[in-house]
PDB file of C-alpha atoms in Angstrom:
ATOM      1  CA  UNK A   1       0.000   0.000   0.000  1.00  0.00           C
ATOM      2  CA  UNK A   2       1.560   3.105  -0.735  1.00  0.00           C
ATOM      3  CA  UNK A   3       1.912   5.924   1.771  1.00  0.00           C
ATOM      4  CA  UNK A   4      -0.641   8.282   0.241  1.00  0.00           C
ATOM      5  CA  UNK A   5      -3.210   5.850  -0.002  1.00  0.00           C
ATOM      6  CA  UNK A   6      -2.769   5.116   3.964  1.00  0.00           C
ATOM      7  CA  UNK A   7      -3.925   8.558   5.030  1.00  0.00           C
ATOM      8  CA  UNK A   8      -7.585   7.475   3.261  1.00  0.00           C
ATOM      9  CA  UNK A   9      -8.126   4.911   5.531  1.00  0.00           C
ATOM     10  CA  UNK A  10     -10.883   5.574   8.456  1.00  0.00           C
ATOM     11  CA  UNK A  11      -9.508   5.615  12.022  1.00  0.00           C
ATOM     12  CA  UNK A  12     -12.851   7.994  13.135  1.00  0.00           C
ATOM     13  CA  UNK A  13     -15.484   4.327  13.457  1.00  0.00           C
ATOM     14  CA  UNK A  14     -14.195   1.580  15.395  1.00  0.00           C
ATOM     15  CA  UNK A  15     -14.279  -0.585  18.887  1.00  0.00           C
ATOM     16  CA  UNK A  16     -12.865  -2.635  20.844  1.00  0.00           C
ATOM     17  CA  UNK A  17     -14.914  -4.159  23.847  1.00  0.00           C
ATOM     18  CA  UNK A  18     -14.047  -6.651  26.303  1.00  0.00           C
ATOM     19  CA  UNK A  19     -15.876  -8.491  29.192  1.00  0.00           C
ATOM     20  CA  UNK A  20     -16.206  -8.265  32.775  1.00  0.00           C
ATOM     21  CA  UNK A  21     -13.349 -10.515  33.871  1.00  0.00           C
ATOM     22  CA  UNK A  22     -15.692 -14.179  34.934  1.00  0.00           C
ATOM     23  CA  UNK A  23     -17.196 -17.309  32.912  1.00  0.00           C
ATOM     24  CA  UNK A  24     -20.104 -16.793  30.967  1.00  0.00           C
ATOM     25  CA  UNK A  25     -21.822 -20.155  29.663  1.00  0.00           C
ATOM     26  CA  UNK A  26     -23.806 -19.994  26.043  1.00  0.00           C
ATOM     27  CA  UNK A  27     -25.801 -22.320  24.420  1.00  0.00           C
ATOM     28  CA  UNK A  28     -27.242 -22.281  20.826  1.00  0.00           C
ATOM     29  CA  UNK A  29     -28.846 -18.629  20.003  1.00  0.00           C
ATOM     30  CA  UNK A  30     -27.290 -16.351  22.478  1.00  0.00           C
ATOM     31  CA  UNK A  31     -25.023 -13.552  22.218  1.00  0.00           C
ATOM     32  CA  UNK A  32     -22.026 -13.444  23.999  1.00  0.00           C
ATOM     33  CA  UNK A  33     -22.116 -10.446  26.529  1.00  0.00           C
ATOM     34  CA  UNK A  34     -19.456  -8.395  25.558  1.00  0.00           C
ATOM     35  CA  UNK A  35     -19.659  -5.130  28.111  1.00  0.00           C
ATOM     36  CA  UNK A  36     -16.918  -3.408  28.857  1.00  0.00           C
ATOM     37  CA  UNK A  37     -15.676  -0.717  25.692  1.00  0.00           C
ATOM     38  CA  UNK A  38     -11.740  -0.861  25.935  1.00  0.00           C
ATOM     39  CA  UNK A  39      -9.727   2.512  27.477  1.00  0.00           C
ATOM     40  CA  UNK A  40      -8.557   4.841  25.335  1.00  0.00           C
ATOM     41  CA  UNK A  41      -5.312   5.174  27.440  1.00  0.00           C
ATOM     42  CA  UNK A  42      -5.010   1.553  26.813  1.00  0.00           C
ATOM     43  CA  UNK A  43      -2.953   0.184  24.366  1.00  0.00           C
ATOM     44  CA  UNK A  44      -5.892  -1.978  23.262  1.00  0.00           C
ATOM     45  CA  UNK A  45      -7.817   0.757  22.299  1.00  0.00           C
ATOM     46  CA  UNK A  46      -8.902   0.999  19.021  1.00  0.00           C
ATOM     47  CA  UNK A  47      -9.730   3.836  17.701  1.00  0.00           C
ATOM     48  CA  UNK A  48     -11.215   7.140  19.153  1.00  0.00           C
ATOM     49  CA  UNK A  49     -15.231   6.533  18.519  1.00  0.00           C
ATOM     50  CA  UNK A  50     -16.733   3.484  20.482  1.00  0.00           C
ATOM     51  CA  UNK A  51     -19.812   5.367  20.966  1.00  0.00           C
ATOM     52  CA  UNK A  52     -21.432   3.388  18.447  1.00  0.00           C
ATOM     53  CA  UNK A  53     -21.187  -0.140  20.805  1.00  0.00           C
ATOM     54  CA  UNK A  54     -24.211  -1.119  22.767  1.00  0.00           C
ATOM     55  CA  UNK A  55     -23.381  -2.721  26.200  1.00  0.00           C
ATOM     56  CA  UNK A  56     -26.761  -3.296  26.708  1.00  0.00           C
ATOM     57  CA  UNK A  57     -27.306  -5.093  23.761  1.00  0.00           C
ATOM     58  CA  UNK A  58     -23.884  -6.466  23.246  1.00  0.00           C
ATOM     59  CA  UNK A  59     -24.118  -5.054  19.782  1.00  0.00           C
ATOM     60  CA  UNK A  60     -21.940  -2.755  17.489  1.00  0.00           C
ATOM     61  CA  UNK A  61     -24.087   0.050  15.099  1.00  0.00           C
ATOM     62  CA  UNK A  62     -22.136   1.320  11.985  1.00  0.00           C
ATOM     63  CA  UNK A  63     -22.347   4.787  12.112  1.00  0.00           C
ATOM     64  CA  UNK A  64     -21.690   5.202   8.291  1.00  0.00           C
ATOM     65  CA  UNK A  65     -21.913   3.552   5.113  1.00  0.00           C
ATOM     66  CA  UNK A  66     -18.706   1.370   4.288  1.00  0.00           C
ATOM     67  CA  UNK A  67     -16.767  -1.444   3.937  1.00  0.00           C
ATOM     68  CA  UNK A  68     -15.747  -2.544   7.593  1.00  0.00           C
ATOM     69  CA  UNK A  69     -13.253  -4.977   9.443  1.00  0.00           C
ATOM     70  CA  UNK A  70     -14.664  -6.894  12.578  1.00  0.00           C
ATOM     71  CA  UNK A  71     -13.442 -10.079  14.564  1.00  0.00           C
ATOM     72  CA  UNK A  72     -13.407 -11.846  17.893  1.00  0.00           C
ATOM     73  CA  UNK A  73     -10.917 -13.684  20.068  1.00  0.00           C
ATOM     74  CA  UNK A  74     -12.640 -15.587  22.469  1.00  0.00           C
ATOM     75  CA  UNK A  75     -10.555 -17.874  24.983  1.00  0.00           C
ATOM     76  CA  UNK A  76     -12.651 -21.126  25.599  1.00  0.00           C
ATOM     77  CA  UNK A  77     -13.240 -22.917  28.946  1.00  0.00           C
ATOM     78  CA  UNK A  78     -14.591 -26.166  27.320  1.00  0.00           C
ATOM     79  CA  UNK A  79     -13.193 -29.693  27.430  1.00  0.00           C
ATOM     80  CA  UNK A  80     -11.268 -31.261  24.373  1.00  0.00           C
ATOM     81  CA  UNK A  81     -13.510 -32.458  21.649  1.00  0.00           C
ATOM     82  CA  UNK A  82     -16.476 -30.521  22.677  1.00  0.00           C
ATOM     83  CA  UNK A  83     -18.503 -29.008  19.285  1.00  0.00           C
ATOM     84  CA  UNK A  84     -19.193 -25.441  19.626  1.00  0.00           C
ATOM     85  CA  UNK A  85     -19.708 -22.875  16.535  1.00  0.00           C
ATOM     86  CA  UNK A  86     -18.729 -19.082  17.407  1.00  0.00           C
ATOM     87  CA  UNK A  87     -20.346 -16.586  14.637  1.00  0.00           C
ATOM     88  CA  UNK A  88     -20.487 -12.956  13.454  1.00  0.00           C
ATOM     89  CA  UNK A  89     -23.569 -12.083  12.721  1.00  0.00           C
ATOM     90  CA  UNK A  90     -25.062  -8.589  11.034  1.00  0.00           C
ATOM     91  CA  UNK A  91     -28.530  -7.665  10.780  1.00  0.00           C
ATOM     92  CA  UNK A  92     -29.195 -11.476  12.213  1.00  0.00           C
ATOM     93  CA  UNK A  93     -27.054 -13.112   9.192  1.00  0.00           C
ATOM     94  CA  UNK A  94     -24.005 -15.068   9.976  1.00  0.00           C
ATOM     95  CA  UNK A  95     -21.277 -13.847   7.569  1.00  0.00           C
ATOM     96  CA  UNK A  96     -18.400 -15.782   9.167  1.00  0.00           C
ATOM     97  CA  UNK A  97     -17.882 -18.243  11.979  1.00  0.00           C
ATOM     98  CA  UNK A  98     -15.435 -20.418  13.470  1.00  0.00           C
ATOM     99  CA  UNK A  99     -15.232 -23.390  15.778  1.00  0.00           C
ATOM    100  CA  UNK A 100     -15.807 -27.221  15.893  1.00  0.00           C
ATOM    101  CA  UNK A 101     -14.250 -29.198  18.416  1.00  0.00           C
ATOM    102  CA  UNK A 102     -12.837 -26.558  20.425  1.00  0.00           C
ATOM    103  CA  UNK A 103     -10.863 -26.662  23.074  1.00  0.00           C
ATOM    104  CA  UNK A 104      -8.928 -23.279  24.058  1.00  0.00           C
ATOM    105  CA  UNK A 105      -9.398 -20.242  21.748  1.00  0.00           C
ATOM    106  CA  UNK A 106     -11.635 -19.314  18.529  1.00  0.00           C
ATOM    107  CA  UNK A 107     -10.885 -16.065  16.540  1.00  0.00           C
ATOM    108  CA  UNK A 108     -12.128 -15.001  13.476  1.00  0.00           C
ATOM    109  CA  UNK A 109     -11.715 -11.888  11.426  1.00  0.00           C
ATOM    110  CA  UNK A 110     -13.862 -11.113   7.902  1.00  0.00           C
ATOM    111  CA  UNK A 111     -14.461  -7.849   6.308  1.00  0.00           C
ATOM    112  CA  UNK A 112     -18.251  -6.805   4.504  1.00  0.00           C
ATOM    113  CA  UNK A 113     -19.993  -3.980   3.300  1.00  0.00           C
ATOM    114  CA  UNK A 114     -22.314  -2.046   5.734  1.00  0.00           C
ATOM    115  CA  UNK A 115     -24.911   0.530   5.896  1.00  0.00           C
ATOM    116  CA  UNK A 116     -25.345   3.067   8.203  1.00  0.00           C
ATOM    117  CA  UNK A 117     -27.562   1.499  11.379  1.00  0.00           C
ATOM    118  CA  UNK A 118     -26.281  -2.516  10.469  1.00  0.00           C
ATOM    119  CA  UNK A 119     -25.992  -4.252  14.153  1.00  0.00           C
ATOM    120  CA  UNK A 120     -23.355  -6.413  14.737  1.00  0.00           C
ATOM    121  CA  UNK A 121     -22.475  -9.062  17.253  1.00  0.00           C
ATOM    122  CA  UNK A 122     -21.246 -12.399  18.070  1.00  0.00           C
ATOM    123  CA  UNK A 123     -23.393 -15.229  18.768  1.00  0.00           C
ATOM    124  CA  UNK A 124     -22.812 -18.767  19.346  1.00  0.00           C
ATOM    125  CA  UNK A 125     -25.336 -20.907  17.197  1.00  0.00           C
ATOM    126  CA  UNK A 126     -23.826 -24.621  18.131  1.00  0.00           C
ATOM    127  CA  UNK A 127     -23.265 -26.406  21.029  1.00  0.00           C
ATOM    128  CA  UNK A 128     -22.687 -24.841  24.587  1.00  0.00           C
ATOM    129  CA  UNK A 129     -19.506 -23.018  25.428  1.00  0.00           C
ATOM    130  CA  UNK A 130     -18.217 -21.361  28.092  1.00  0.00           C
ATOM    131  CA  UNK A 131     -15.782 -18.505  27.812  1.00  0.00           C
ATOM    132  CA  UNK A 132     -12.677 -16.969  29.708  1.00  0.00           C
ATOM    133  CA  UNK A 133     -14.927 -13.266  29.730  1.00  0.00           C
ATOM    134  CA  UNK A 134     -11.674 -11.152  30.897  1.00  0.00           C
ATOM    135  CA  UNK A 135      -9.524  -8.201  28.880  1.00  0.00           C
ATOM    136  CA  UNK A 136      -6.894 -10.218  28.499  1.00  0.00           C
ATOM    137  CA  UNK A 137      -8.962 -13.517  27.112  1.00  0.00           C
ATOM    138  CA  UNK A 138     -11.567 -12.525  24.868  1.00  0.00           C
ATOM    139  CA  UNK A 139     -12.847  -9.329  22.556  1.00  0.00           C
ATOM    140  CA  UNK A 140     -14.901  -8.366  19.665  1.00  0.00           C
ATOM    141  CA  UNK A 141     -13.449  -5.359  17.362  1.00  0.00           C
ATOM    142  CA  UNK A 142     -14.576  -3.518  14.615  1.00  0.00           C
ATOM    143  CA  UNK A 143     -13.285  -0.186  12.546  1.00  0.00           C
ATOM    144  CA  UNK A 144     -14.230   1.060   8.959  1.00  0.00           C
ATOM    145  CA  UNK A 145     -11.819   0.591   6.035  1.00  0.00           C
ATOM    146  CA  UNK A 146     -13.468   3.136   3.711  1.00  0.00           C
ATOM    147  CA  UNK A 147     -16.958   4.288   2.695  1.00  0.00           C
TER     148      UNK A 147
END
């Protein structure tokens, strides 16, 4: 990528949330409870606008039109073998997931279009899991490439 062409790249819509530091157990259909929007003195912040990220509903609104960036890392409390799915989901559509027989940690990353006021969130839709819910352990994170 040249240098000029870095400079057109959005740092102004993006998150980074965490989790309240104890287990959380999921089953098929829930979203994990992601609640805690990252520091900005932190060097896990982001970028400067997390206003958009709804600890109430665990869910991340695009502010603008654009092609975005979002993935987890979740750090998994289950036993070897067990068969859990882990997705991202927007506007109720899983567009990428990750998972099987998991056993320690999941990420995923994928990049899609969005419109201004698509919800976004992870959800597991397999199995049961439970999850490490601490800084350190697990996250969901989002910013906007471009419009």
């Amino acid at each position: 990528m040249a240098i000029s062409t870095i400079s057109s790249l959005s740092t102004h819509y993006g998150f980074r949330v965490t989790c309240n530091g104890d287990l959380q157990t999921l089953t098929e259909g829930y979203i994990v409870t992601f609640n805690v929007i990252s520091d900005p003195t932190s060097r896990c912040y982001v970028t400067p606008n997390t206003s958009s990220f709804n600890t109430g509903t665990y869910s991340y609104t695009c502010p603008v039109d654009g092609y975005y960036v979002f993935g987890f890392k979740l750090f998994i409390n289950n036993q070897p073998g067990d068969n859990v799915r882990m997705g991202i989901y927007v506007n109720d559509v899983c567009l990428g997931f990750g998972g099987s027989h998991t056993s320690h940690s999941e990420d995923v990353t994928i990049n899609c279009f969005c419109n201004s006021g698509d919800y976004v969130y992870v959800k597991c839709f397999l199995g049961s899991v439970s999850l490490w819910r601490a800084p350190l352990h697990s996250w969901f994170y989002g910013w906007r490439l471009s419009n």
